[in-house]
Amino acid sequence: MIEIADAAWTGFATLFSAQVFLYLMLGIVVGMFLGIVPGLSGLTGMGLLLPFAIGQPPEIAFAFLLGMYAVTTQTDTIPAVLIGVPGTAAAQATYLDGYPMAQRGEAGRALSASYFASIWGTLIAAGMFILLLPFLRGATKFFAAPEYFALAVVGLIIAGSLAGDSILKGLIAAGLGLAMSMVGFAPSTGAIRASFGWSYLWDGLPLVPVALGLFAIPEVIDLLTRRRSISDRAEVRGGLSAGFFDTIRHFWLMARCSVIGCVCGVIPGLGGSVAEWFSYGHAVQSSRKKNPQFGKGDIRGVIAPEASTAAQKPGALVPTIALGIPGNAAMALLLGAFLMTGLRPGPEMLTTKLALTFQMTWTIVVANLIAAVLCLVLQRYLVLLCYIRATIIAPMILCFMAIGAMLATYDIGDLVIFGIFGAVGYVFKHNNIPRVPLLIGLVLGGLAEGYLFITLNRYGPSFLWERPIVLAIGLIIIGTIGWKVWSRIRAQALRARIVDVPGRGGKS
Amino acid sequence: MRRLLTPGIFIFLTLLVAILSFMAQAATLSFGGRIFPMIVGTVLVVLISGQILMEIRTALTGDATKEIDRALLAQRLVSCAWVLGLLVGIWLFGALLALPAFLLIFMLVHGERLLLTMVMTVVMVLFLVFVVRDFLHITLPDGLVTGYFIR
């Protein structure tokens, strides 16, 4: 226990050392900007900043990346509340009640409540992480190559099953990610696979150009296509204390939603928007008898999703750090940063590198606190960023993305990969094929193959039925797919029954 | 037959061909090299085939009179062309020339004020020279044309 407290303090002190704190502040500023501008997000930022973080010591690199990532969902509330345009997908539920509040002159209260809910959500999730830590440290001792292989598979299948509407499309995307991870040298034999005679591919597909192409190019193309700024400015004054007391008044709702967010973060493939809608649904359901005004400007409709999305981030950090299974696409990129800075997720991060793990958790908490203060002071000016025309912002972002993509290997091949995956991402986005499982597959594929190779050599195929944790994980895989298929069949049956009812526009 | 020409069917057929060629290439490798690609490839072939069947069913039973928004399509194509233009520009002339030039041309074509356009272009040049090259010590790749003259 003393060891944990010592690591917690070391992590905290490191975060406030001059150089680390400077990078943290830089990350926060970039993150606040990315959150406010509709169409950009923490994931885009992670792809953009990742090349600049590589080569720095891990303490600096993670303060920079996580500082940026932590605050995007805090500033995305500003355009959602003030002008009715969510800055990121994770602010859509907040918009439902935040915007009506702004229209009736309560923008300050809504924004203040959202900032305090984010702070509380992050603190609750960080507290859960610290409470879970002794258990995680104990649990990882029972994990060897077969268990890590099974975990990689379960991470992929859960990500594939839960991301998007169609389980089949999700699993195809996850499988494609796995296939992409096999490009280049095979870890077991050294044979070159699927390089099509191009020596650039011998080292495999570089993560940064692929991620930037998949996620950022489609957003920029859509920004270019829209080509307009947002009008009808809303005023924001006061409401600071009212927002704070709202979060105290609805503390238990906020605490429950923080737990929901944290759990959504831990489960691969769910991410911020799912956490937000789950929590919004929970707030609506649990407030039925308390004169709810959801959709018309109920403060609980702002507090619940904001606490949830904030808590989702430390939650997503847990499987990434402890097990090497990324909770979402941004965490997949962070996992890439781990590997590029020479760190290996797993038991080491909870023992010898525990101080760094704590530093990451504190980074998210402190970044949220700083961003909340900055937002409260500067929100009147920050909102002006929403009015920058797409014809100014989109080419700038595109240029920075191209630079970021070329920093992967400094080869022109990076640019080719960036362009190809930009096209793939655009096609996938507009045909409802989830991109998150694809990226998670690409990151986990190499690890999974390495673990499978060790497992087959050491244990043979008997690891599938002789190791209890592998068996339990197998049951989780079957359960996940079974649950998803069953819920789909049930939904179809329900729809058919509604259509069959005379007078409902069906077969009457 | 024209009903079957949907984007979904086209995308998944392309993916199927890509995976089959990936498996064909993997089949030439030793056991250790091919085992993982063959397992993943086989599962993918089954999943993609299932999705194609679902797409065909949707195409045959769905509404065939869906209107295409030609104006939006044209706008999207123009946006894609700008992105492609930037990438080709970097490939030919290198990042140091292509990025500021792209910014300048793009903003001028879209009617931004000349002063703002010039300021943004200069900021981009300064960023590339002082931050990327001098501060971060990053050497961005030369373009095909500029590289020829430098050599």
XYZ file of C-alpha atoms in Angstrom:
659
model
C 0.000 0.000 0.000
C 2.900 2.325 0.840
C 4.387 1.433 -2.529
C 1.170 2.561 -4.250
C 1.036 5.817 -2.263
C 4.687 6.483 -3.046
C 4.122 5.879 -6.779
C 1.030 8.107 -6.683
C 3.051 10.933 -5.168
C 5.991 10.444 -7.587
C 3.580 10.532 -10.535
C 1.954 13.698 -9.194
C 5.311 15.408 -8.586
C 6.586 14.455 -12.060
C 3.513 16.014 -13.659
C 4.335 19.338 -12.015
C 8.003 19.383 -13.015
C 8.643 22.358 -15.301
C 9.126 20.611 -18.650
C 6.345 18.054 -18.219
C 3.900 20.722 -17.080
C 4.789 22.907 -20.068
C 3.947 20.062 -22.470
C 0.786 19.342 -20.500
C -0.319 22.953 -20.953
C 0.526 22.783 -24.658
C -1.555 19.623 -24.972
C -4.446 21.261 -23.099
C -4.441 24.285 -25.423
C -4.440 22.075 -28.531
C -7.154 19.856 -27.025
C -9.372 22.822 -26.160
C -9.083 24.065 -29.727
C -9.851 20.632 -31.227
C -12.868 20.206 -28.955
C -14.393 23.543 -29.840
C -14.060 23.284 -33.621
C -16.939 21.120 -34.840
C -15.715 18.173 -36.878
C -12.438 17.685 -35.054
C -11.946 15.496 -31.990
C -9.497 14.016 -29.518
C -8.828 11.174 -31.910
C -7.778 13.560 -34.679
C -5.595 15.336 -32.130
C -4.031 12.081 -30.976
C -3.090 11.267 -34.577
C -1.763 14.785 -35.154
C 0.294 15.011 -31.977
C 1.575 11.438 -31.834
C 4.497 12.030 -34.242
C 5.565 15.109 -32.264
C 5.474 13.142 -28.986
C 7.633 10.288 -30.255
C 11.256 10.734 -29.304
C 10.345 12.556 -26.094
C 10.711 10.802 -22.700
C 7.494 8.900 -21.789
C 6.664 11.374 -18.970
C 6.545 14.253 -21.458
C 4.984 12.314 -24.329
C 2.031 11.069 -22.258
C 1.474 14.420 -20.509
C 1.272 16.023 -23.957
C -1.010 13.403 -25.525
C -3.309 12.774 -22.564
C -3.480 16.481 -21.696
C -4.841 17.111 -25.181
C -7.121 14.066 -25.211
C -8.623 14.716 -21.766
C -9.997 18.173 -22.515
C -11.584 17.766 -25.954
C -14.833 16.525 -24.438
C -14.882 19.478 -22.079
C -14.686 22.230 -24.671
C -16.950 20.396 -27.134
C -19.807 21.434 -24.839
C -19.313 25.120 -25.712
C -20.529 24.923 -29.342
C -23.137 22.284 -28.342
C -24.700 24.592 -25.751
C -24.163 27.984 -27.323
C -24.813 27.396 -30.995
C -26.432 23.968 -31.080
C -23.575 22.239 -32.904
C -21.795 19.526 -30.915
C -18.001 19.961 -31.202
C -17.494 16.184 -31.187
C -19.782 13.130 -31.445
C -19.533 12.795 -27.664
C -21.427 16.064 -27.076
C -24.603 15.163 -28.940
C -26.592 14.213 -25.849
C -25.433 17.346 -24.017
C -26.774 19.417 -26.901
C -30.317 18.053 -26.358
C -30.725 19.940 -23.085
C -27.826 22.388 -23.133
C -28.985 24.225 -26.236
C -32.570 24.804 -25.015
C -31.101 26.104 -21.744
C -28.945 28.568 -23.689
C -31.975 29.698 -25.678
C -33.805 30.612 -22.495
C -30.757 32.527 -21.185
C -29.199 29.838 -18.985
C -26.097 29.133 -21.092
C -23.740 30.086 -18.248
C -25.452 27.686 -15.843
C -25.411 24.820 -18.387
C -21.739 25.321 -19.228
C -20.701 25.703 -15.597
C -22.615 22.517 -14.672
C -20.956 20.654 -17.551
C -17.444 21.705 -16.462
C -18.046 20.726 -12.834
C -19.684 17.443 -13.917
C -16.566 16.698 -16.008
C -14.320 17.362 -13.024
C -16.417 15.198 -10.701
C -16.653 12.457 -13.342
C -12.896 12.365 -13.808
C -12.280 12.361 -10.045
C -14.749 9.511 -9.475
C -13.192 7.461 -12.305
C -9.662 8.159 -11.015
C -10.829 7.053 -7.553
C -12.214 3.831 -9.051
C -8.896 3.247 -10.798
C -6.973 3.625 -7.517
C -9.412 1.296 -5.732
C -9.098 -1.295 -8.504
C -5.330 -1.079 -8.626
C -4.472 -3.689 -5.943
C -6.913 -6.100 -7.621
C -5.411 -5.428 -11.075
C -1.889 -5.935 -9.730
C -2.928 -9.287 -8.306
C -4.870 -10.347 -11.389
C -2.124 -9.693 -13.923
C 0.141 -12.191 -12.104
C -2.063 -14.994 -13.441
C -1.679 -13.813 -17.022
C 0.795 -15.385 -19.451
C 0.975 -15.548 -23.261
C -2.228 -17.688 -23.708
C -4.278 -15.306 -21.552
C -2.909 -12.226 -23.330
C -3.702 -13.841 -26.686
C -7.255 -14.606 -25.511
C -7.597 -11.040 -24.190
C -6.476 -9.596 -27.523
C -9.089 -11.743 -29.286
C -11.841 -10.791 -26.837
C -10.900 -7.100 -27.165
C -11.182 -7.335 -30.909
C -14.443 -9.261 -30.912
C -16.074 -6.965 -28.362
C -14.879 -3.911 -30.309
C -16.190 -5.452 -33.533
C -19.521 -6.466 -32.018
C -20.352 -3.285 -30.158
C -19.068 -0.575 -32.515
C -21.714 0.412 -35.054
C -25.124 -1.021 -35.850
C -24.139 -4.205 -37.630
C -22.236 -6.948 -35.831
C -21.133 -8.438 -39.164
C -19.669 -5.168 -40.439
C -17.923 -4.616 -37.091
C -16.353 -8.077 -37.133
C -15.292 -7.633 -40.771
C -13.605 -4.343 -39.843
C -11.832 -6.004 -36.889
C -10.704 -8.863 -39.157
C -9.424 -6.409 -41.767
C -7.431 -4.675 -39.042
C -5.920 -8.029 -38.076
C -5.092 -8.783 -41.728
C -3.470 -5.346 -42.082
C -1.310 -6.021 -39.022
C 0.216 -8.991 -40.876
C 1.760 -6.855 -43.606
C 5.558 -7.006 -43.444
C 7.881 -9.397 -41.627
C 6.165 -12.346 -39.896
C 7.309 -12.344 -36.231
C 7.693 -16.126 -36.166
C 9.591 -16.846 -39.384
C 10.760 -13.499 -40.755
C 8.958 -14.151 -44.051
C 7.662 -11.039 -45.822
C 3.895 -10.964 -46.164
C 1.635 -8.886 -48.439
C 4.243 -6.250 -49.249
C 3.466 -6.407 -53.009
C 7.171 -5.939 -53.753
C 7.261 -2.557 -51.995
C 10.164 -2.432 -49.534
C 8.451 0.356 -47.545
C 5.925 -2.237 -46.305
C 8.542 -4.657 -44.953
C 8.295 -3.037 -41.501
C 4.504 -3.226 -41.605
C 1.858 -0.524 -41.967
C 2.801 2.548 -39.890
C 0.118 3.368 -37.342
C 0.038 7.173 -37.571
C -0.621 7.619 -41.333
C -3.207 4.822 -41.180
C -5.028 6.375 -38.201
C -4.869 9.921 -39.578
C -6.084 8.719 -42.947
C -8.903 6.598 -41.529
C -10.282 9.146 -39.092
C -9.081 12.642 -39.935
C -9.254 12.805 -43.755
C -12.999 11.953 -43.864
C -13.714 14.677 -41.290
C -11.707 17.268 -43.220
C -13.369 16.323 -46.523
C -16.763 16.764 -44.865
C -15.618 20.118 -43.441
C -14.507 21.192 -46.927
C -17.813 20.037 -48.388
C -19.842 22.046 -45.852
C -17.721 25.170 -46.476
C -19.670 27.374 -44.102
C -19.357 28.867 -40.654
C -21.995 28.765 -37.963
C -24.127 31.797 -37.204
C -26.736 32.939 -34.612
C -24.449 33.707 -31.742
C -25.677 33.105 -28.213
C -24.653 35.219 -25.238
C -23.133 33.695 -22.119
C -23.037 35.468 -18.784
C -22.997 34.311 -15.160
C -24.388 31.016 -13.885
C -21.095 29.817 -12.393
C -22.352 29.099 -8.881
C -25.748 27.853 -10.110
C -23.977 25.241 -12.264
C -21.778 24.155 -9.384
C -24.726 23.740 -6.986
C -26.623 21.811 -9.683
C -23.846 19.207 -9.694
C -24.008 18.984 -5.875
C -27.823 18.690 -5.929
C -27.652 15.828 -8.452
C -24.504 14.268 -7.056
C -25.796 10.678 -6.973
C -27.014 10.837 -10.538
C -23.609 12.196 -11.493
C -21.816 9.469 -9.513
C -23.910 6.719 -11.162
C -23.273 8.182 -14.603
C -19.549 8.413 -13.853
C -19.534 4.694 -13.048
C -21.436 3.996 -16.301
C -18.876 6.092 -18.203
C -15.949 4.362 -16.535
C -17.342 0.908 -17.384
C -18.015 2.000 -20.991
C -14.401 3.139 -21.172
C -13.120 -0.222 -19.986
C -15.141 -2.189 -22.584
C -13.370 -2.020 -25.963
C -15.318 -0.422 -28.802
C -17.853 1.573 -26.801
C -16.222 4.983 -26.408
C -17.498 8.425 -25.417
C -20.685 8.711 -27.432
C -22.043 5.347 -26.227
C -21.179 6.282 -22.622
C -22.970 9.571 -23.080
C -26.182 8.085 -24.491
C -26.247 5.315 -21.868
C -26.008 7.954 -19.145
C -28.546 10.230 -20.750
C -30.927 7.267 -20.985
C -30.254 6.443 -17.342
C -30.909 10.057 -16.301
C -34.219 10.087 -18.203
C -35.259 6.708 -16.794
C -34.323 7.453 -13.189
C -35.996 10.881 -13.178
C -39.436 9.947 -14.469
C -41.285 10.963 -11.313
C -39.295 14.134 -10.675
C -40.909 16.543 -13.119
C -38.403 16.018 -15.920
C -37.958 18.489 -18.763
C -35.547 16.359 -20.797
C -35.081 17.669 -24.298
C -36.435 21.068 -23.241
C -33.521 22.183 -21.070
C -33.199 19.930 -17.992
C -29.902 20.438 -16.186
C -29.709 16.684 -15.487
C -29.536 16.164 -19.247
C -26.286 18.152 -19.217
C -24.763 16.769 -16.012
C -25.314 13.054 -16.730
C -23.644 12.824 -20.172
C -20.807 15.184 -19.277
C -19.865 13.242 -16.119
C -20.043 10.032 -18.117
C -17.816 11.118 -21.023
C -15.252 12.550 -18.610
C -15.179 9.310 -16.569
C -14.897 7.225 -19.711
C -11.352 8.444 -20.334
C -9.629 7.182 -17.172
C -11.773 4.053 -17.633
C -10.363 3.468 -21.122
C -6.869 3.880 -19.724
C -7.254 0.822 -17.432
C -7.321 -2.006 -20.031
C -4.812 -0.152 -22.215
C -2.235 0.124 -19.452
C -2.898 -3.058 -17.517
C -3.635 -5.500 -20.329
C -2.583 -3.821 -23.569
C -6.180 -3.895 -24.845
C -7.223 -0.420 -26.058
C -10.712 0.700 -25.031
C -11.214 2.907 -28.100
C -9.457 4.207 -31.215
C -7.639 7.004 -29.359
C -6.393 4.459 -26.836
C -5.241 2.273 -29.745
C -3.075 5.205 -30.831
C -1.878 5.658 -27.257
C -0.952 1.978 -27.243
C 1.056 2.717 -30.377
C 2.795 5.496 -28.419
C 3.582 2.968 -25.674
C 5.277 0.652 -28.120
C 7.092 3.515 -29.887
C 8.495 4.880 -26.614
C 9.735 1.428 -25.630
C 7.100 0.742 -22.971
C 5.162 -2.499 -22.779
C 1.652 -2.438 -21.327
C 0.952 -5.128 -18.766
C 2.109 -6.046 -15.252
C 5.213 -3.838 -15.564
C 3.021 -0.730 -15.770
C 1.412 -1.699 -12.453
C 4.644 -2.528 -10.647
C 7.977 -1.006 -11.711
C 6.350 1.703 -13.875
C 3.486 2.441 -11.493
C 4.575 6.068 -11.038
C 4.167 6.648 -14.796
C 0.744 4.995 -14.702
C -0.269 7.341 -11.898
C 1.155 10.283 -13.792
C -1.168 9.416 -16.693
C -4.187 9.296 -14.383
C -3.233 12.609 -12.739
C -2.720 14.094 -16.201
C -6.366 13.458 -17.079
C -7.583 14.818 -13.735
C -5.350 17.920 -13.737
C -5.993 18.632 -17.431
C -9.740 18.594 -16.765
C -9.335 20.943 -13.804
C -7.166 23.404 -15.735
C -9.413 23.258 -18.796
C -12.491 23.903 -16.630
C -10.885 27.006 -15.118
C -9.745 28.240 -18.546
C -13.192 27.607 -20.014
C -14.930 29.472 -17.198
C -12.649 32.463 -17.662
C -12.385 32.464 -21.445
C -15.581 30.871 -22.769
C -16.906 34.172 -24.114
C -13.844 34.357 -26.377
C -13.424 30.632 -27.001
C -16.802 30.444 -28.673
C -15.471 32.743 -31.408
C -13.370 29.808 -32.617
C -16.587 28.134 -33.758
C -17.063 30.932 -36.262
C -13.819 30.354 -38.133
C -14.808 29.473 -41.663
C -14.179 25.926 -42.889
C -12.233 27.395 -45.815
C -9.640 28.659 -43.314
C -9.577 25.847 -40.794
C -9.827 22.825 -43.117
C -6.736 23.490 -45.292
C -4.671 24.284 -42.182
C -5.709 21.038 -40.514
C -5.067 19.129 -43.742
C -1.533 20.567 -43.951
C -0.769 19.635 -40.333
C -2.180 16.166 -40.915
C 0.067 15.674 -43.941
C 3.095 16.746 -41.861
C 2.021 14.406 -39.037
C 1.602 11.509 -41.461
C 5.064 12.031 -42.972
C 6.727 11.939 -39.555
C 6.054 8.198 -39.203
C 9.078 7.064 -41.238
C 10.014 10.289 -43.130
C 9.331 8.404 -46.353
C 7.029 9.456 -49.168
C 5.369 6.063 -48.634
C 3.763 7.545 -45.488
C 1.922 9.951 -47.727
C 0.710 7.145 -50.003
C -0.567 5.158 -47.012
C -2.171 8.325 -45.601
C -4.012 8.912 -48.898
C -5.087 5.283 -49.380
C -6.453 4.997 -45.849
C -8.083 8.406 -46.207
C -10.073 6.982 -49.102
C -10.822 3.807 -47.123
C -11.935 5.875 -44.115
C -14.176 8.061 -46.248
C -15.840 5.066 -47.908
C -16.244 3.304 -44.556
C -17.674 6.405 -42.853
C -20.305 7.004 -45.519
C -21.308 3.339 -45.701
C -21.679 2.805 -41.943
C -18.723 0.456 -41.633
C -17.138 1.067 -38.204
C -13.513 2.220 -38.328
C -12.667 1.780 -34.641
C -12.409 -2.054 -34.759
C -10.168 -1.762 -37.820
C -7.654 0.392 -35.969
C -7.853 -1.743 -32.813
C -7.265 -4.822 -35.021
C -4.199 -3.212 -36.568
C -2.720 -2.419 -33.150
C -3.635 -5.720 -31.498
C -2.874 -7.968 -34.482
C 0.896 -7.940 -34.064
C 0.631 -8.562 -30.316
C -1.959 -11.327 -30.809
C 0.164 -13.147 -33.385
C 3.252 -12.911 -31.166
C 1.339 -14.310 -28.180
C -0.207 -17.067 -30.326
C 3.215 -18.086 -31.588
C 4.624 -18.323 -28.037
C 1.491 -20.098 -26.796
C 1.475 -22.749 -29.525
C 5.167 -23.457 -29.038
C 4.953 -23.627 -25.244
C 1.514 -25.175 -24.606
C 0.231 -26.483 -27.965
C -3.480 -26.221 -28.829
C -4.396 -27.619 -25.381
C -4.205 -24.081 -23.960
C -7.759 -23.652 -25.257
C -9.238 -26.072 -22.714
C -6.561 -26.443 -20.039
C -6.259 -22.838 -18.829
C -9.259 -21.594 -16.825
C -8.822 -17.888 -17.623
C -8.705 -18.666 -21.353
C -11.884 -20.716 -20.948
C -13.574 -17.857 -19.082
C -12.528 -15.389 -21.782
C -13.887 -17.814 -24.413
C -17.234 -17.753 -22.601
C -17.165 -13.928 -22.642
C -16.588 -14.015 -26.421
C -19.498 -16.419 -26.970
C -21.665 -14.401 -24.559
C -20.915 -11.095 -26.312
C -21.723 -12.393 -29.785
C -24.745 -14.331 -28.492
C -26.121 -11.273 -26.668
C -25.669 -9.016 -29.676
C -27.319 -11.530 -32.066
C -30.164 -12.190 -29.606
C -30.856 -8.472 -29.067
C -30.903 -7.956 -32.840
C -33.348 -10.831 -33.382
C -35.529 -9.492 -30.559
C -35.518 -5.995 -32.058
C -36.504 -7.400 -35.479
C -39.301 -9.462 -33.955
C -40.571 -6.404 -32.073
C -40.506 -4.327 -35.252
C -42.397 -7.056 -37.131
C -45.026 -7.186 -34.352
C -45.510 -3.398 -34.511
C -45.928 -3.574 -38.292
C -48.467 -6.400 -37.903
C -50.674 -4.351 -35.570
C -53.601 -2.953 -37.652
C -53.617 0.810 -37.961
C -49.851 1.181 -37.431
C -49.082 1.600 -41.073
C -48.307 -2.052 -41.669
C -50.117 -5.017 -43.127
C -53.585 -4.094 -41.933
C -29.330 -6.615 -62.510
C -28.908 -2.818 -62.165
C -30.460 -3.064 -58.696
C -27.391 -5.029 -57.612
C -25.001 -2.177 -58.455
C -25.043 -0.755 -54.940
C -22.037 0.781 -53.140
C -22.329 -1.844 -50.375
C -22.031 -4.810 -52.759
C -19.170 -3.138 -54.627
C -17.237 -2.385 -51.405
C -17.572 -5.879 -49.956
C -16.772 -7.580 -53.294
C -13.589 -5.477 -53.478
C -12.709 -6.488 -49.921
C -13.347 -10.145 -50.792
C -10.976 -9.971 -53.770
C -8.337 -8.217 -51.621
C -8.558 -10.871 -48.897
C -8.416 -13.733 -51.411
C -5.270 -12.268 -52.993
C -3.814 -11.779 -49.479
C -4.487 -15.475 -48.734
C -3.051 -16.581 -52.073
C 0.171 -14.716 -51.273
C 0.268 -16.145 -47.724
C -0.232 -19.700 -49.049
C 3.239 -19.586 -50.611
C 4.913 -19.090 -47.208
C 6.118 -21.655 -44.663
C 3.700 -23.036 -42.038
C 4.728 -20.503 -39.364
C 4.307 -17.591 -41.759
C 0.963 -18.615 -43.223
C -0.976 -20.031 -40.268
C -2.220 -16.706 -38.851
C -3.071 -15.092 -42.234
C -4.918 -18.228 -43.368
C -7.023 -18.428 -40.180
C -7.913 -14.721 -40.261
C -8.397 -14.804 -44.051
C -10.772 -17.769 -43.907
C -12.883 -16.171 -41.183
C -12.963 -12.927 -43.193
C -14.030 -14.693 -46.404
C -16.966 -16.268 -44.530
C -17.972 -12.962 -42.881
C -17.650 -10.888 -46.068
C -19.605 -13.486 -48.093
C -22.375 -13.310 -45.496
C -22.401 -9.512 -45.707
C -22.545 -9.632 -49.532
C -25.576 -11.927 -49.337
C -27.238 -9.490 -46.927
C -26.429 -6.571 -49.233
C -27.929 -8.457 -52.207
C -31.079 -9.198 -50.200
C -31.379 -5.534 -49.208
C -30.800 -4.435 -52.811
C -33.500 -6.774 -54.129
C -36.105 -5.948 -51.497
C -35.258 -2.263 -50.912
C -36.412 0.912 -52.615
C -34.715 1.173 -56.036
C -35.885 4.713 -56.721
C -33.476 6.352 -54.268
C -32.462 9.790 -55.550
C -28.786 10.728 -55.632
C -28.012 14.277 -54.505
C -25.842 15.253 -57.472
C -24.881 18.663 -56.071
C -23.612 17.094 -52.829
C -21.815 14.386 -54.775
C -20.082 17.024 -56.935
C -19.065 18.997 -53.813
C -17.650 15.855 -52.221
C -15.695 15.035 -55.370
C -14.234 18.549 -55.447
C -13.209 18.238 -51.774
C -11.585 14.859 -52.467
C -9.779 16.413 -55.443
C -8.290 19.117 -53.188
C -6.966 16.464 -50.784
C -5.585 14.429 -53.676
C -4.051 17.575 -55.159
C -2.222 18.295 -51.912
C -0.845 14.751 -51.695
C 0.310 14.784 -55.339
C 1.807 18.246 -54.773
C 3.863 17.002 -51.803
C 4.946 13.949 -53.783
C 6.126 16.133 -56.687
C 7.450 19.254 -54.981
C 8.042 18.260 -51.327
C 6.253 19.499 -48.207
C 8.182 22.749 -47.893
C 6.874 24.017 -51.231
C 3.585 22.172 -51.593
C 2.015 22.930 -48.213
C 2.246 26.764 -48.343
C 1.318 26.702 -52.042
C -1.752 24.571 -51.299
C -2.838 26.913 -48.522
C -2.376 29.963 -50.745
C -4.230 28.527 -53.743
C -7.030 26.980 -51.675
C -7.803 30.154 -49.739
C -7.621 32.377 -52.807
C -9.890 30.083 -54.823
C -12.416 30.071 -51.971
C -12.516 33.877 -51.846
C -10.646 34.496 -48.609
C -9.118 37.954 -48.149
C -5.672 38.359 -49.695
C -4.084 39.702 -46.494
C -5.386 36.815 -44.376
C -4.297 34.329 -47.038
C -0.800 35.795 -47.137
C -0.514 35.801 -43.333
C -1.615 32.145 -43.113
C 0.821 31.144 -45.851
C 3.708 32.919 -44.134
C 2.766 31.289 -40.799
C 2.864 27.883 -42.510
C 6.313 28.584 -44.017
C 7.620 29.770 -40.616
C 6.171 26.684 -38.908
C 7.803 24.346 -41.431
C 11.179 26.064 -41.281
C 11.538 27.022 -37.634
C 9.408 24.481 -35.754
C 9.557 21.350 -37.909
C 13.072 21.704 -39.376
C 15.043 23.753 -36.818
C 13.327 23.011 -33.482
C 12.152 19.418 -33.970
C 15.044 18.544 -36.355
C 12.695 16.759 -38.715
C 13.695 16.378 -42.351
C 10.575 16.066 -44.447
C 10.995 14.037 -47.679
C 11.924 15.889 -50.878
C 9.533 15.881 -53.781
C 10.203 14.024 -57.015
C 10.901 17.233 -58.992
C 12.703 19.211 -56.259
C 14.700 16.126 -55.261
C 15.897 15.785 -58.867
C 17.237 19.360 -58.877
C 18.800 19.072 -55.389
C 20.676 15.915 -56.430
